[in-house]
Coordinates of C-alpha atoms in Angstrom, one line a residue:
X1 CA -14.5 108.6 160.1
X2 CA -17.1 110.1 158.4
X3 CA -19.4 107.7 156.0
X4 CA -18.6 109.9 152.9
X5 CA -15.5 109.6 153.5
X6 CA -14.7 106.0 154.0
X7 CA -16.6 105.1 150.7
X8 CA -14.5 107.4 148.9
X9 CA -11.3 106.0 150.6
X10 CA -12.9 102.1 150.5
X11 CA -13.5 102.9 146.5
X12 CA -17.4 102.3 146.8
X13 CA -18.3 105.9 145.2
X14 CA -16.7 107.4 142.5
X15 CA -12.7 106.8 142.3
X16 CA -10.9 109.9 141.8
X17 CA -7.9 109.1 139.2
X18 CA -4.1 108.6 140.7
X19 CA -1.1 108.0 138.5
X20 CA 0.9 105.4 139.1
X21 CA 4.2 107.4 138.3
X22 CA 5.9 110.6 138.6
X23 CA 6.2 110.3 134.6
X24 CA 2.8 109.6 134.8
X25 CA 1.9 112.5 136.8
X26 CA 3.9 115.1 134.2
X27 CA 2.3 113.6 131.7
X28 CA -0.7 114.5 132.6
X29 CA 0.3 118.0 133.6
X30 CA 1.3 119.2 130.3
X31 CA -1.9 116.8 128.6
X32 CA -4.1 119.4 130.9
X33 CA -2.2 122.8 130.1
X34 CA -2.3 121.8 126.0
X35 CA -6.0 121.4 126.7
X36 CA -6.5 124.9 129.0
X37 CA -4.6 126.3 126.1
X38 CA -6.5 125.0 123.8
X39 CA -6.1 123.3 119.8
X40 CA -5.9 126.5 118.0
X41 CA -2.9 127.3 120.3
X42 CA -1.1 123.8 120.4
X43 CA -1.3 124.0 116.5
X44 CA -0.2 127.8 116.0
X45 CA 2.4 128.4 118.3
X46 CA 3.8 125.1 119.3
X47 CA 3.6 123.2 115.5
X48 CA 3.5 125.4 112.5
X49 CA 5.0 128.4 114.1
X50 CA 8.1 127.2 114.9
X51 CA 8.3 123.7 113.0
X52 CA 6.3 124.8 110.2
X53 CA 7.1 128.2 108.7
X54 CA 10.7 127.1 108.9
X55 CA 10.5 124.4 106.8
X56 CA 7.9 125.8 104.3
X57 CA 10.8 128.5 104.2
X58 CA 13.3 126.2 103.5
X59 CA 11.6 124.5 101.3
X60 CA 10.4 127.5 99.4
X61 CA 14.1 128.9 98.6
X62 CA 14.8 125.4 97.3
X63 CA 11.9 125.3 94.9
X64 CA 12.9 129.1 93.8
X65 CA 16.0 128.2 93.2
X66 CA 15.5 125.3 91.4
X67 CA 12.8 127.0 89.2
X68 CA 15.0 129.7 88.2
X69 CA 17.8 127.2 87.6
X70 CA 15.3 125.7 84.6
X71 CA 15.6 129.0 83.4
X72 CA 11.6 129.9 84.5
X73 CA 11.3 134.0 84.9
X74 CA 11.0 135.3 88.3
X75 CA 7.5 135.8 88.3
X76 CA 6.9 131.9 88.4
X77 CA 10.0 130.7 89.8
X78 CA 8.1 133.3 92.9
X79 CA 5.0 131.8 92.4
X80 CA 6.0 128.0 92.7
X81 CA 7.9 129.1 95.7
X82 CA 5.2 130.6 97.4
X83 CA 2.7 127.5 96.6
X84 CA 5.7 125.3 98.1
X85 CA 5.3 127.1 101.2
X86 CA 1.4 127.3 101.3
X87 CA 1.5 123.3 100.7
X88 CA 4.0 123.0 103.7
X89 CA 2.4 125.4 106.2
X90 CA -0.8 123.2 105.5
X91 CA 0.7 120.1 105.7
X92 CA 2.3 121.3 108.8
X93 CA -1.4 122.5 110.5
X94 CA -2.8 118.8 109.1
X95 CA -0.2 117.1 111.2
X96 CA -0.7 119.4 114.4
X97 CA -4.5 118.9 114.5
X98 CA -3.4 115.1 114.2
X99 CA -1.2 115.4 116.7
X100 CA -3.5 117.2 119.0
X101 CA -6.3 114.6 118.6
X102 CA -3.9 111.6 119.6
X103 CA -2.7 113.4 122.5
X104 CA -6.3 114.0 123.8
X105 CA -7.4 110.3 122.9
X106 CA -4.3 108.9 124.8
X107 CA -5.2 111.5 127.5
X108 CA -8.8 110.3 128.1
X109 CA -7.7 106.6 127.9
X110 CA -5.4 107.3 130.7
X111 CA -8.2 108.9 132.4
X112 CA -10.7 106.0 132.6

């Protein structure tokens, strides 16, 4: 055996990182494709896309109805609507970059 290779294998030189599970081992799968996908993509198309907008929707027919219920005109019932939505889509982003940090953090603690 070759002396390179029984210090790796005898743990002298650098340890190369094993998981002790199969759980552990997909969690580290999909921790590596978020990060070759990058933050602006995790947070786009996996968070506000399709958890946001949604709700900022949701939450913008609620406000325009209620507004218009009060007996505000259209113009403002449309604009307090559309800030509703703008305050959701943001909050939504806030919580995906969050999100994204903890998951890297928890990723390179795993790591060490």
């Amino acid at each position: 055996m070759s002396t390179a290779m029984s210090r790796t294998m005898s743990g002298a030189a650098s340890t190369p990182y094993h998981p002790r599970s199969k759980a552990a081992l997909l969690a580290d799968a999909r921790q590596t494709a978020r990060e070759a996908r990058g933050r602006a993509a995790f947070v786009r198309r996996a968070r506000v896309l399709p958890v946001g907008l949604p709700v900022g929707a949701t939450v913008a027919v609620l406000r325009y109805h209620h507004r218009r219920g009060q007996g505000d005109s259209v113009a403002e019932a449309v604009m307090a609507a559309g800030l509703a939505l703008l305050a959701t889509v943001t909050v939504a982003t806030g919580a995906a970059h969050l999100e994204w940090e903890l998951h890297r953090l928890a990723y390179r603690r795993r790591r060490r």
